[in-house]
Short mmCIF file of C-alpha atoms and ligand atoms in Angstrom, two decimals:
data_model
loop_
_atom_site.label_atom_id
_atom_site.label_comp_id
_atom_site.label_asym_id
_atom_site.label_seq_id
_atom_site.Cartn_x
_atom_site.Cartn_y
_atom_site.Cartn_z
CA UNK N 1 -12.74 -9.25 -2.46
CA UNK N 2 -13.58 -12.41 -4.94
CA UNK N 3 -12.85 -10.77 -8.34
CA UNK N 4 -9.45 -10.05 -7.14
CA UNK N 5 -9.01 -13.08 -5.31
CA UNK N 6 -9.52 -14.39 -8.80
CA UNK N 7 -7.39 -12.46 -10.52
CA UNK N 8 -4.39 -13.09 -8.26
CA UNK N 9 -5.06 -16.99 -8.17
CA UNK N 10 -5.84 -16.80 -12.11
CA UNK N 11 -2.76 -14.17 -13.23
CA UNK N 12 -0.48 -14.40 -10.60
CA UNK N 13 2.73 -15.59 -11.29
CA UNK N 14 4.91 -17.15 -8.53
CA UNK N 15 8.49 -16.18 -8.80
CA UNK N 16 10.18 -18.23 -5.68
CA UNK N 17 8.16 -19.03 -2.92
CA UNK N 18 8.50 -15.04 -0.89
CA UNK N 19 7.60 -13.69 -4.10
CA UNK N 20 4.66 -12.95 -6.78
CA UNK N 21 4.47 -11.04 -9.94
CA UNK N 22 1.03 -9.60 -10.72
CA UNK N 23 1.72 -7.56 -13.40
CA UNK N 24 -0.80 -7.79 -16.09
CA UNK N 25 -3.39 -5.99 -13.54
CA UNK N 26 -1.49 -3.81 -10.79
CA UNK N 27 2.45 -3.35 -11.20
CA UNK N 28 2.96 -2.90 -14.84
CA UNK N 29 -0.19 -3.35 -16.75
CA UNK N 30 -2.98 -1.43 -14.56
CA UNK N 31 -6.69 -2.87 -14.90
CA UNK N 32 -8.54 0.20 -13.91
CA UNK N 33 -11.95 -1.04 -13.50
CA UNK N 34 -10.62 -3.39 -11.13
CA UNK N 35 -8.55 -1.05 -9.58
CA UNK N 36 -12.05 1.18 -9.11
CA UNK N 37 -13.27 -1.63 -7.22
CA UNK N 38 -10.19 -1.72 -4.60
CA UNK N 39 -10.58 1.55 -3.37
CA UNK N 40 -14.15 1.33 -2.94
CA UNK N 41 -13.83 -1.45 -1.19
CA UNK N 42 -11.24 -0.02 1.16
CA UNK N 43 -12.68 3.11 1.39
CA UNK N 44 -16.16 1.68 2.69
CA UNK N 45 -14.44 -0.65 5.10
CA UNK N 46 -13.10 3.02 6.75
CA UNK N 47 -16.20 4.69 6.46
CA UNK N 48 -16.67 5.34 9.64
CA UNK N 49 -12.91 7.28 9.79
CA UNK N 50 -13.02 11.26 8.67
CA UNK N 51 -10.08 10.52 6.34
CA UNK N 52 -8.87 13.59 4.80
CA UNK N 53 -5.70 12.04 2.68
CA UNK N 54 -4.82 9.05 0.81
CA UNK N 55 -1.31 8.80 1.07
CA UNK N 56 0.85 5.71 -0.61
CA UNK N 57 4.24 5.01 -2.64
CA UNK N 58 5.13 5.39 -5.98
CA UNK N 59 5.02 3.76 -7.93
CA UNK N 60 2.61 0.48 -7.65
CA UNK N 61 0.64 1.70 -4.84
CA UNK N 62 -0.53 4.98 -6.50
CA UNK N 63 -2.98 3.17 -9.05
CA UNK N 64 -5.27 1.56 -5.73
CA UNK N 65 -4.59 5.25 -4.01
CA UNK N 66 -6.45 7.12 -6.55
CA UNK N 67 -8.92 5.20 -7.06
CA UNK N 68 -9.62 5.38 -3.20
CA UNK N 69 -8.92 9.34 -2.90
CA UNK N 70 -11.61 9.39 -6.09
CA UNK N 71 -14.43 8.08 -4.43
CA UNK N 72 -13.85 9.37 -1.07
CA UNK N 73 -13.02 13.27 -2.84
CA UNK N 74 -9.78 13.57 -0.88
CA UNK N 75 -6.53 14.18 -2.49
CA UNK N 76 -4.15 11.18 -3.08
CA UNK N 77 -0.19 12.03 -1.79
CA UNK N 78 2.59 9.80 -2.97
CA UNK N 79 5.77 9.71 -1.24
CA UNK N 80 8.90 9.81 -3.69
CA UNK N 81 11.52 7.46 -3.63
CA UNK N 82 14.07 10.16 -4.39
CA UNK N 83 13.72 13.99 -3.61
CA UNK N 84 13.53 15.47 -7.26
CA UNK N 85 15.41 18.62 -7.72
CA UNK N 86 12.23 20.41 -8.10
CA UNK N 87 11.63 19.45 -4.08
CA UNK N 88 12.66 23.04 -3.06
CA UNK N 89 10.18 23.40 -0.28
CA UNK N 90 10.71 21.44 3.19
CA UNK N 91 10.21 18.13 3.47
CA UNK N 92 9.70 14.98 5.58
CA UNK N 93 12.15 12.04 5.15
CA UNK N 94 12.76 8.36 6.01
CA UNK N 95 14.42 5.39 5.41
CA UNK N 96 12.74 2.31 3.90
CA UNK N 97 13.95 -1.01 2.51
CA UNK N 98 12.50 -2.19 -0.36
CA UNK N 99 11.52 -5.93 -0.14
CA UNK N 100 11.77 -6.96 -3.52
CA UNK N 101 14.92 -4.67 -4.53
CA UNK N 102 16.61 -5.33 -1.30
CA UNK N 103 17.79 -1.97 -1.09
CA UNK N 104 17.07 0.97 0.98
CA UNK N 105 15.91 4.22 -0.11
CA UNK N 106 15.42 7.60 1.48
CA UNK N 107 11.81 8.26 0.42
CA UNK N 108 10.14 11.90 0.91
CA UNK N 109 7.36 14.09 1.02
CA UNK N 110 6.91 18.01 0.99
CA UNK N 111 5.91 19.14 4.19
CA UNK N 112 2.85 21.65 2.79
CA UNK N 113 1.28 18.20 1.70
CA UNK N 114 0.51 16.98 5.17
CA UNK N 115 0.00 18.83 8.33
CA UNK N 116 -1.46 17.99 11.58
CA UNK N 117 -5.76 18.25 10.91
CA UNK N 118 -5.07 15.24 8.19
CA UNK N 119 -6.41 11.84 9.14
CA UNK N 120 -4.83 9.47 6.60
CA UNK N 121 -5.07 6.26 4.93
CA UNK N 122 -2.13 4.78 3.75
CA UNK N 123 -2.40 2.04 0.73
CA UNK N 124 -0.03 -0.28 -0.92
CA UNK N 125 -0.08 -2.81 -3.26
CA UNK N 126 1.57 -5.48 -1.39
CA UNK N 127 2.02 -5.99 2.60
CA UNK N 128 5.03 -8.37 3.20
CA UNK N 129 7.45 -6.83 6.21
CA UNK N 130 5.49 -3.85 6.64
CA UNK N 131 8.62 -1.74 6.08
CA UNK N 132 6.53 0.97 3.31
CA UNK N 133 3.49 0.96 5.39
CA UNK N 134 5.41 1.99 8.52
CA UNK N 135 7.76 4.10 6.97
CA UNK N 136 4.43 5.87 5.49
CA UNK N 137 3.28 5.63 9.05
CA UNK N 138 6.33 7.80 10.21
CA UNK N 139 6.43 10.30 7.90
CA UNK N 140 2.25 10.65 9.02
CA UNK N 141 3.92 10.79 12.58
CA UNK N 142 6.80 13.49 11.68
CA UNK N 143 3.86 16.21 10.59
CA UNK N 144 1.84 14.97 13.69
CA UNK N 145 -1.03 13.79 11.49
CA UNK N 146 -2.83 10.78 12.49
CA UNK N 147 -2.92 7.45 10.36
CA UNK N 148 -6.41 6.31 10.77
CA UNK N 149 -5.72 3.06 9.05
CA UNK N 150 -4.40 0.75 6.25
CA UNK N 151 -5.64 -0.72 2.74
CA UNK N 152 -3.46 -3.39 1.31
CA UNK N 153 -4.33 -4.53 -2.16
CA UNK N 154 -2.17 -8.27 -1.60
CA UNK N 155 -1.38 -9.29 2.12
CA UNK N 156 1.37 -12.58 1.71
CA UNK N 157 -0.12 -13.24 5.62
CA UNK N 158 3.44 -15.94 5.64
CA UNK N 159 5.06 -12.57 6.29
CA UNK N 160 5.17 -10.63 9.31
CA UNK N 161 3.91 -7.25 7.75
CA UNK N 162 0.29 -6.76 9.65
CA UNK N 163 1.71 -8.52 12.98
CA UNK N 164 4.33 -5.43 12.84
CA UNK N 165 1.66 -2.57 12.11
CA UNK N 166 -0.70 -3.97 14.19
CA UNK N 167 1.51 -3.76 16.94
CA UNK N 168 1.92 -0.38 16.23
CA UNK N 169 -1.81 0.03 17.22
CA UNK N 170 -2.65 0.17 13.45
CA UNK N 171 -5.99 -1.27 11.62
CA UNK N 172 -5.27 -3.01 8.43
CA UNK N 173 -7.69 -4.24 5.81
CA UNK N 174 -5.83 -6.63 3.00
CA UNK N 175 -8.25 -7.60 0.19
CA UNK N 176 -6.64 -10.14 -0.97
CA UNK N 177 -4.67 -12.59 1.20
CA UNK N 178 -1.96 -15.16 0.52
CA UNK N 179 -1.33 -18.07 2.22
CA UNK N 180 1.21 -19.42 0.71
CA UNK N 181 3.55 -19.64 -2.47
CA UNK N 182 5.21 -22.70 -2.05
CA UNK N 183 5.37 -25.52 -4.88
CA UNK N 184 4.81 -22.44 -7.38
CA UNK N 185 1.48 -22.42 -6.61
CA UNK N 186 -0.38 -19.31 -4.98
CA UNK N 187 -2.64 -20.24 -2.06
CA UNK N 188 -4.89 -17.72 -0.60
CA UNK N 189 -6.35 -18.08 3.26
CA UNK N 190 -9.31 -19.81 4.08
CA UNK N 191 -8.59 -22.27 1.11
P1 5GP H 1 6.97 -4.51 2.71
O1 5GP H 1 7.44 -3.10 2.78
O2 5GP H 1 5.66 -4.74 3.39
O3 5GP H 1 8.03 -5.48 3.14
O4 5GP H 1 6.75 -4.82 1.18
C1 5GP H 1 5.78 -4.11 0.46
C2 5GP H 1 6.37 -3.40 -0.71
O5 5GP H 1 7.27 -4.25 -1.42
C3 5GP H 1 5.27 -3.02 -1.66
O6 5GP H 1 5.32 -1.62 -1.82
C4 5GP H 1 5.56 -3.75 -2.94
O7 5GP H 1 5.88 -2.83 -3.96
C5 5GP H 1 6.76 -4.62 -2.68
N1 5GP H 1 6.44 -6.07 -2.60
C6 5GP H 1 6.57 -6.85 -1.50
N2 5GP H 1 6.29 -8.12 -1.80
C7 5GP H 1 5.97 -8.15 -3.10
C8 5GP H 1 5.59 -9.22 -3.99
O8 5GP H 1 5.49 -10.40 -3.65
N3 5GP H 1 5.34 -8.86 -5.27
C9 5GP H 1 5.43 -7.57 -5.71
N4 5GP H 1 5.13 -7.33 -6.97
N5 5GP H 1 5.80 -6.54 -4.90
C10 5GP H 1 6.06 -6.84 -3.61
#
C-alpha cells in the first residue's frame, strides 16, 4: 500500500536496528483517514473469506481493526492484556510475550465474544515474531472458531513472524514491509 509505504519511510523513526517507532500515525498519534485505508485494503484482499469477526490487541492494533470491522459490518474484538475486574463472565486465556516490552502477559477474552460459527481475521500493527498473532490464533482455536487469515499493518520481513504463522497453515497479508533497519535507516522490500 504506497501511501503507507510513504508514511513509514517518511515518519518512521528507527530506534536500534529490531526496532521502529511510528507514532505520529498508528501507536500514539492515530491518522484515521489513513487508518480507513488499511482496513479496506485488508479487508478486500479477504474478500473472498465469510469473515464474521475482526479480532486484534489492545492497544495499537485496535485503530487498523475498526477500521476493517467498519467496512466489512462485523464487530471488532480486542483481547485484553489484563482481565479487568469487570471480566466476571468466562473467558479464554493465553500467554504472550511482548516484543518490544520483553515481558509476558496473560492476555484474555470473554468467551460469549467468540464461539465456534465465527470466521476471524486477526490484525496487528506490527508482525515481528508472530508471538500476538498466534497467541490471537489460539485463543480463535480454544472457542473452536476458525482464523481465516491475517492483516498486518508493518511486517519487519528480517523477523521470523510470517515464516512462524505460515507454518501454522495461516494466510498473511502485511501492507507495508520492512526490509531492513540497519544504519538507522528504514528499508522496505523490493527497494
Ligand atoms: P510479535 O508478537 O510479532 O513479535 O510483535 C508484534 C507486536 O509487538 C505488535 O503487537 C506490536 O505492538 C509490537 N511490535 C513489534 N515490533 C515492533 C516495532 O518495531 N515497533 C512497534 N512500535 N511495535 C512493535
Amino acid at each position: 500500500m504506497r501511501t503507507l509505504q510513504d508514511r513509514v519511510k517518511e515518519d518512521g523513526v528507527v530506534i536500534d536496528e529490531k526496532i521502529l517507532k511510528v507514532d505520529s500515525f498508528l501507536n500514539h498519534q492515530i491518522d484515521a483517514k489513513l487508518m480507513y485505508e488499511v482496513g479496506q485494503v485488508i479487508i478486500d484482499h479477504f474478500s473472498d473469506k465469510k469473515i464474521t469477526k475482526i479480532l486484534t490487541i489492545e492497544a495499537s492494533g485496535i485503530a487498523p481493526a475498526i477500521m476493517a470491522s467498519l467496512h466489512l459490518d462485523v464487530p471488532c474484538l480486542f483481547a485484553k492484556k489484563a482481565k479487568p475486574s469487570t471480566m466476571t463472565s468466562e473467558y479464554y486465556h493465553t500467554d504472550i510475550h511482548s516484543f518490544t516490552k520483553n515481558t509476558t502477559s496473560t492476555v484474555v477474552i470473554a468467551k460469549q465474544f467468540l464461539n465456534e460459527d465465527d470466521h476471524v481475521l486477526i490484525i496487528d500493527d506490527f508482525l515481528a515474531n508472530g508471538e500476538a498473532s498466534l497467541g490471537l490464533h489460539r485463543l480463535v482455536k480454544a472457542a473452536n472458531a476458525t482464523t481465516s487469515g491475517i492483516g498486518i499493518v508493518i511486517e519487519k520481513s528480517f523477523q521470523p513472524g510470517r515464516e512462524k504463522l505460515e507454518s501454522e497453515g495461516l494466510e498473511v497479508l502485511s501492507l507495508c514491509q520492512v526490509s531492513s533497519l540497519l544504519g538507522n535507516k528504514v528499508k522496505l522490500v523490493g527497494e
